[in-house]
mmCIF file of C-alpha atoms in Angstrom:
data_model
loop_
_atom_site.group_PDB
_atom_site.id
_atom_site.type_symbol
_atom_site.label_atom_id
_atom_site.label_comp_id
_atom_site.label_asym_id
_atom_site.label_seq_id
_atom_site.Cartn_x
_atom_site.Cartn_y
_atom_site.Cartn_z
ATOM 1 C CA UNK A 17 2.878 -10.888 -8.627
ATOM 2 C CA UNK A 18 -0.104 -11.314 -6.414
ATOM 3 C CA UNK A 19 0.225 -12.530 -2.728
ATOM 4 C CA UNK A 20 -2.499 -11.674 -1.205
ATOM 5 C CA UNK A 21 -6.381 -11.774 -1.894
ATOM 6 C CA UNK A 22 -9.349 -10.687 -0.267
ATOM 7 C CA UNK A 23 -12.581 -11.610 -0.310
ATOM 8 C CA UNK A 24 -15.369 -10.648 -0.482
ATOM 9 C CA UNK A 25 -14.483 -8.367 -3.064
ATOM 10 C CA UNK A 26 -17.655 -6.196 -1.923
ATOM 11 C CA UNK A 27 -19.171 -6.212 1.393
ATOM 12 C CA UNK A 28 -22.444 -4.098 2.400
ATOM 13 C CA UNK A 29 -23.975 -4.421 6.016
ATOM 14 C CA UNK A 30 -26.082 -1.890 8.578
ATOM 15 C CA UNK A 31 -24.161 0.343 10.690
ATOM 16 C CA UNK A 32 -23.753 -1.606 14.324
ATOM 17 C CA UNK A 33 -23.242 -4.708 12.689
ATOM 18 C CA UNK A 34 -19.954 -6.979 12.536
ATOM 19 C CA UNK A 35 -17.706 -7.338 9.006
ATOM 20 C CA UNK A 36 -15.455 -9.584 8.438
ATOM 21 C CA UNK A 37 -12.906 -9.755 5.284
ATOM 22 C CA UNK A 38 -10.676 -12.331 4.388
ATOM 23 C CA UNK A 39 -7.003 -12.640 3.060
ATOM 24 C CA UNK A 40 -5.321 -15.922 1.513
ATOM 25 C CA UNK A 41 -1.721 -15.809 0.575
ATOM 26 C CA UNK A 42 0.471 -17.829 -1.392
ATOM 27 C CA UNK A 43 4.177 -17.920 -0.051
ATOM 28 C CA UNK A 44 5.772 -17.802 3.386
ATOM 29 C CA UNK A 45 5.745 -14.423 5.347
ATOM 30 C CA UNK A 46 6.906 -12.953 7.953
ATOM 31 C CA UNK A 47 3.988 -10.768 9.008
ATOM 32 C CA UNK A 48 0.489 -9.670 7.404
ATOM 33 C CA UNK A 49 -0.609 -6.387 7.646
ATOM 34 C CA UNK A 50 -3.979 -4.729 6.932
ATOM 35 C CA UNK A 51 -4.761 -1.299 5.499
ATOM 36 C CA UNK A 52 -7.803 1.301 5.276
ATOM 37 C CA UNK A 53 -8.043 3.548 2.117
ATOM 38 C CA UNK A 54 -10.954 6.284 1.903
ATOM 39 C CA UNK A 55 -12.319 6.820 -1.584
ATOM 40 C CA UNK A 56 -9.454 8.761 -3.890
ATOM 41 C CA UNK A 57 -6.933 8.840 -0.931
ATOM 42 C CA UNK A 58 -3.820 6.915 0.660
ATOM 43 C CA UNK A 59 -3.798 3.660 2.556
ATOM 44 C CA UNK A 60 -3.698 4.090 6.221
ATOM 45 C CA UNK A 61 -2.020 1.278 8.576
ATOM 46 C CA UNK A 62 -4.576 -0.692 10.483
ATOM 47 C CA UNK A 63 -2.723 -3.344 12.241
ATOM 48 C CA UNK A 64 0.494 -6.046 11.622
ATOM 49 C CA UNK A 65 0.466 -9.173 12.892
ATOM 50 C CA UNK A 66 3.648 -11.245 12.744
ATOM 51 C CA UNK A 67 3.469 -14.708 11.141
ATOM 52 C CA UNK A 68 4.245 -16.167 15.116
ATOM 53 C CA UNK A 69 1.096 -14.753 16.431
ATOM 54 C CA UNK A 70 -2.085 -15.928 15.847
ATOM 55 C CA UNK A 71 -4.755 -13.039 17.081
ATOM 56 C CA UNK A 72 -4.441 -9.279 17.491
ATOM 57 C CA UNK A 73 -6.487 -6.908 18.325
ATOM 58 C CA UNK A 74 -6.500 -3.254 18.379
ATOM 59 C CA UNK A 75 -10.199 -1.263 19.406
ATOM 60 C CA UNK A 76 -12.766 -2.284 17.439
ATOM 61 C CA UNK A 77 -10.450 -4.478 15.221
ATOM 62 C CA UNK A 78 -9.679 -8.301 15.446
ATOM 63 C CA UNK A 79 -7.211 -9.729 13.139
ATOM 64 C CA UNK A 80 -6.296 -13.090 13.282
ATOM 65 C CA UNK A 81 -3.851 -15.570 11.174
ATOM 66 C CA UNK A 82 -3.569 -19.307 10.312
ATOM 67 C CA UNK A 83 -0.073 -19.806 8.578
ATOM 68 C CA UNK A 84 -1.230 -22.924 8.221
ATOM 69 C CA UNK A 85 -4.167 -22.464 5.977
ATOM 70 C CA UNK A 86 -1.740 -19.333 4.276
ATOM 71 C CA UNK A 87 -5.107 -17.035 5.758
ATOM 72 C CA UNK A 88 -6.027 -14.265 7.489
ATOM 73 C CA UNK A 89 -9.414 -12.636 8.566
ATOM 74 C CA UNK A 90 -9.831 -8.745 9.911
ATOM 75 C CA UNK A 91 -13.276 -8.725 11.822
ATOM 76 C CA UNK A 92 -14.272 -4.799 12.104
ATOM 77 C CA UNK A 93 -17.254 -5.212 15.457
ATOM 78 C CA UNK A 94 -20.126 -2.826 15.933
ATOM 79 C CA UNK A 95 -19.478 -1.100 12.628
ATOM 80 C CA UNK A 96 -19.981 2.653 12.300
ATOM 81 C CA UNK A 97 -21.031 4.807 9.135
ATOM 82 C CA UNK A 98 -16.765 6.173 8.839
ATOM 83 C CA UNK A 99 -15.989 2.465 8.066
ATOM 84 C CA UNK A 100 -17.094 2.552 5.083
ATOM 85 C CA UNK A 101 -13.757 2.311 3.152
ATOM 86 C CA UNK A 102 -11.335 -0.366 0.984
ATOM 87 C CA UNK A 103 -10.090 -2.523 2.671
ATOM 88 C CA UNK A 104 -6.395 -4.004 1.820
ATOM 89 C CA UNK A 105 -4.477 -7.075 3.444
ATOM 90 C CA UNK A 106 -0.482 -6.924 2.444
ATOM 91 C CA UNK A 107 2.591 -9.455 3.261
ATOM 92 C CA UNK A 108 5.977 -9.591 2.811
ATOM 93 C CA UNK A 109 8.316 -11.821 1.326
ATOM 94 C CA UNK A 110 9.746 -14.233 3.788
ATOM 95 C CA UNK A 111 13.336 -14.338 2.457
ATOM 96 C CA UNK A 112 14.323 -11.012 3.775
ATOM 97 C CA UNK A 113 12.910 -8.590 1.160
ATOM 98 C CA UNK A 114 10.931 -5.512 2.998
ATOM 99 C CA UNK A 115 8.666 -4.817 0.393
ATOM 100 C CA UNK A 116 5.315 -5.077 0.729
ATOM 101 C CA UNK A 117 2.748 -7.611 -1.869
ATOM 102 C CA UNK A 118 -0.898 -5.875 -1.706
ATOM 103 C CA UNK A 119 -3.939 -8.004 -2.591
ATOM 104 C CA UNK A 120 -7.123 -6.007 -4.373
ATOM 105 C CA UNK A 121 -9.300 -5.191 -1.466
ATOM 106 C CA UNK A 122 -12.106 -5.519 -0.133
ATOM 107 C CA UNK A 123 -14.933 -3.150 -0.631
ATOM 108 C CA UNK A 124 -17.156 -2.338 2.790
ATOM 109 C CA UNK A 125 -20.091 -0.114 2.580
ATOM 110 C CA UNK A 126 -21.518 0.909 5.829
ATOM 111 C CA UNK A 127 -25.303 1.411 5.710
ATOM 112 C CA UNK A 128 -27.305 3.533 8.257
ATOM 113 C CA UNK B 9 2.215 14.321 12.946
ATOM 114 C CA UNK B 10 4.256 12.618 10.559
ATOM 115 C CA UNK B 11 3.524 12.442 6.973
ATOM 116 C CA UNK B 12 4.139 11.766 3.849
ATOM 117 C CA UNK B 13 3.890 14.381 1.054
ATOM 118 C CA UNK B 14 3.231 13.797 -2.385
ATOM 119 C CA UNK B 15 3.666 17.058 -4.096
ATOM 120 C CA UNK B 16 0.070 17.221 -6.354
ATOM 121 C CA UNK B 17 -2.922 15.809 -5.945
ATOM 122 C CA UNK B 18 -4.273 15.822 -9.689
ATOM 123 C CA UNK B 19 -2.235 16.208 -12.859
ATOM 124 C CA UNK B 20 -2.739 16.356 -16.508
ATOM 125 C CA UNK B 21 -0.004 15.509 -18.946
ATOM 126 C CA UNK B 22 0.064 15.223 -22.319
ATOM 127 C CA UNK B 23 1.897 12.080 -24.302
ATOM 128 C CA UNK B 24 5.388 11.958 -24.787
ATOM 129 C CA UNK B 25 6.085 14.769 -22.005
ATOM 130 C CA UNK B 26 8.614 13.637 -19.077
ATOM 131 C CA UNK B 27 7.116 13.807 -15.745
ATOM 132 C CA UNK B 28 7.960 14.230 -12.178
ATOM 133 C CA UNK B 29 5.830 12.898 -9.045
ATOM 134 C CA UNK B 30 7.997 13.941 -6.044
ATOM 135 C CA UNK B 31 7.602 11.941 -2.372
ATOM 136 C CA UNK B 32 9.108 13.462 0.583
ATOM 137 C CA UNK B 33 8.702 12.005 3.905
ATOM 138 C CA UNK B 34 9.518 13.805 7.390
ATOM 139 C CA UNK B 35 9.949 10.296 9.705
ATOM 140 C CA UNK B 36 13.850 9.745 8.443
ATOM 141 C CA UNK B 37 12.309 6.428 7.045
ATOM 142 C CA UNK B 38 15.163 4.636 5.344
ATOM 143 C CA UNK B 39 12.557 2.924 3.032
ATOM 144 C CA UNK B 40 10.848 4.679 0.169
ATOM 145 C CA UNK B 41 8.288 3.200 -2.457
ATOM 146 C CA UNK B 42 6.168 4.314 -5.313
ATOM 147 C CA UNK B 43 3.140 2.165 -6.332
ATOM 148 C CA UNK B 44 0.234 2.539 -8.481
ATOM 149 C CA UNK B 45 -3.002 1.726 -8.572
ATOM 150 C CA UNK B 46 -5.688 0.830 -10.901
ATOM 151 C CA UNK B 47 -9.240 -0.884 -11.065
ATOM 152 C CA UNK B 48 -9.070 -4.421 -10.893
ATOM 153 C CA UNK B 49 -5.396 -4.657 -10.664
ATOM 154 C CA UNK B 50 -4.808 -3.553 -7.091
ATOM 155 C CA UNK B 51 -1.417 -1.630 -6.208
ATOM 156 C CA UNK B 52 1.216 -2.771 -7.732
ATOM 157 C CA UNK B 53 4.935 -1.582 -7.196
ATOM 158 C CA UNK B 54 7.324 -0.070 -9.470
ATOM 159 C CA UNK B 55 10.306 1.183 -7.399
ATOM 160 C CA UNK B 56 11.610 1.572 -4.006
ATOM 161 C CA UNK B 57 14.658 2.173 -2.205
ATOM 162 C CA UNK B 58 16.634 1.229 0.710
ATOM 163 C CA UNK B 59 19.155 3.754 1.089
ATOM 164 C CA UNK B 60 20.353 7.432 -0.315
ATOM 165 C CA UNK B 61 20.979 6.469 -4.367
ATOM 166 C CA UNK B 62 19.852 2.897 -4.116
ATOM 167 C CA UNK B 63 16.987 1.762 -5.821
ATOM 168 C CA UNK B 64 15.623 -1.930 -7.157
ATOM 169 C CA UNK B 65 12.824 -2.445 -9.695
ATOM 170 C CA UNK B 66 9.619 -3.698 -8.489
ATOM 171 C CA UNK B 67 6.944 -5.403 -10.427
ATOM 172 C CA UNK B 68 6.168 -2.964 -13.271
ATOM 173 C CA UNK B 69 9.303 -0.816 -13.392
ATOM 174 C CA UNK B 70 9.276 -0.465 -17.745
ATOM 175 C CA UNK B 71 8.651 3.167 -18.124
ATOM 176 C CA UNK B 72 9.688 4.608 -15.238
ATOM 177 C CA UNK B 73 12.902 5.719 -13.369
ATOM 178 C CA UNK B 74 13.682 6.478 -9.704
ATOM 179 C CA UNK B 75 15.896 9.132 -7.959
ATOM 180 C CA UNK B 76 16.723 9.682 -4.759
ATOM 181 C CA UNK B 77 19.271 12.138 -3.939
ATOM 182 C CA UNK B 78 18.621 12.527 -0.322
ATOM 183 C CA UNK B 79 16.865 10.434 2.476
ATOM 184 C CA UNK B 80 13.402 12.034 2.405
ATOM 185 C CA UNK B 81 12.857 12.391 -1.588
ATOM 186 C CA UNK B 82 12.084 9.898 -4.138
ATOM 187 C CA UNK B 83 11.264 10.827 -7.364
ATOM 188 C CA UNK B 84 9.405 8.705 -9.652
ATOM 189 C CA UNK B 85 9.946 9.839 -13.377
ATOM 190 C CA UNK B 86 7.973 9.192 -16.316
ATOM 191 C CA UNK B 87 10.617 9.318 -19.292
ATOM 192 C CA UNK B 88 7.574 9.862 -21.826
ATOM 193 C CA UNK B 89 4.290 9.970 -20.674
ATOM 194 C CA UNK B 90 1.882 7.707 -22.333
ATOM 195 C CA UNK B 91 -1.900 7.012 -21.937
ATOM 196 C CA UNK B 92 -1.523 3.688 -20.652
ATOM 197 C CA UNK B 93 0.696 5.591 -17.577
ATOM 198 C CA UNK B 94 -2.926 7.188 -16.814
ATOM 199 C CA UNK B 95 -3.342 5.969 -12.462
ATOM 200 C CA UNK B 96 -3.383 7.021 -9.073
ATOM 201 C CA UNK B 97 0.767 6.852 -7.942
ATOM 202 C CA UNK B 98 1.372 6.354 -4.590
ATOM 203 C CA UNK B 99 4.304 6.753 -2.299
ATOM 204 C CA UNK B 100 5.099 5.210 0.826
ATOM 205 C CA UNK B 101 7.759 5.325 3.592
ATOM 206 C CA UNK B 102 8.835 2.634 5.864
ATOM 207 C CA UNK B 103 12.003 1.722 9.007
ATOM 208 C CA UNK B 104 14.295 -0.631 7.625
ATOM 209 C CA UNK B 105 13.664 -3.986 9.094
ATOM 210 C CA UNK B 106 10.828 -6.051 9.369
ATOM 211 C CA UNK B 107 7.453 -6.143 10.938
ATOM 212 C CA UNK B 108 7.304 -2.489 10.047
ATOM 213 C CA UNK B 109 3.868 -0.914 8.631
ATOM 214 C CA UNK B 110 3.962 1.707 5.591
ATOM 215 C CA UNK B 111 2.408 5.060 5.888
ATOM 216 C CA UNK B 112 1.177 6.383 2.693
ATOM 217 C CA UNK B 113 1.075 9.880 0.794
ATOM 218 C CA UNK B 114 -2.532 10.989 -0.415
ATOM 219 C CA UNK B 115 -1.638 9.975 -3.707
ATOM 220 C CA UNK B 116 -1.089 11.786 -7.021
ATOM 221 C CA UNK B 117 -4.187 11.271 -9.828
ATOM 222 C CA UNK B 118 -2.394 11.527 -13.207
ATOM 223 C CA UNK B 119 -3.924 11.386 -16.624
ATOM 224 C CA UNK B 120 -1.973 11.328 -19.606
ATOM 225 C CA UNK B 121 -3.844 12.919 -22.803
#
């Protein structure tokens, strides 16, 4: 079952410049949480943001979330060349369930 | 640093052969989960666990089987390997409760032949 969905799928920008990647979801949540994954590896855990808040940020990372509009953007500033990764947006099931629905990612390429 | 261990990093099976990815996790995560992952699909889950000998099916659970005998090991088993099996499996570890992120393993690359 998919939950979540990025877009762009693919995303290719100069190094210093801002991305942003989008995430729409279907069904009620209780947070959103974004991942990194480096080509052939695991995901790592960016940032959570719970479905009461509406902005996070943590360095160079800005997520935000309208519950509203079932939408989420992650806004990556002054981008740098070890950026370049996938990158995943993820929710959870509102009625109590822990596990976690990924979407396909995003792809951002990092030019220099 | 905590971590998640998946125990290979490439494997080669052939068809019909039972196979064993092992996960163990050194954060006393109650929460264990094995995933995989494939072009175009995304990750999708196939197992996890809240507790010592409890598991639940996840989205694509036909063809595989869970253990999990202690709190840091989950097993995912492939009863008899087939082509269509061929992914990248990953495991990941979790608290129980919410607003909790995963952390992930590297990942285990298998191909069935």
């Amino acid at each position: 079952s998919q939950q979540g969905e990025e877009d762009p799928q693919a995303l290719s920008i100069q190094e210093g410049e801002n991305a942003t990647m989008n995430c729409s979801y279907k069904t009620s949540i209780n947070n959103l949480q974004w991942y990194r994954q480096n080509s052939g590896r695991g995901l790592v855990h960016l940032i959570l943001i719970r479905s009461n808040e509406r902005e996070k940020h943590s360095g160079r990372l800005r997520v935000t979330l309208d519950t509203s509009k079932k939408s989420s953007s992650l806004l990556i500033t002054a981008s740098r060349a070890a950026d370049t990764a996938s990158y995943f947006c993820a929710t959870d099931v509102r009625q109590g369930a822990q596990k976690l629905v990924f979407g396909q990612g995003t792809r951002l390429t990092i030019n220099p | 640093d905590v971590k998640v261990t998946q125990s290979s990093r490439y494997l080669v099976k052939r068809t019909g052969e039972k196979v064993f990815l092992e996960c163990v996790q050194d954060m006393d995560h109650e929460n264990m989960f094995w995933y995989r992952q494939d072009p175009g699909l995304g990750l999708r889950l196939i197992y996890f666990s809240y507790d010592v000998k409890m598991k639940e099916k996840g989205d694509i659970p036909e063809g595989y089987s869970v253990s999990r005998e202690k709190k840091e090991r989950f097993s995912l088993i492939l009863e008899s390997a087939s082509t269509n099996q061929t992914s990248m499996y990953l495991c990941a570890s979790s608290l129980w409760g919410l607003n909790y992120g995963y952390t992930f393993g590297s990942g285990t690359r298998l191909t069935v032949v």
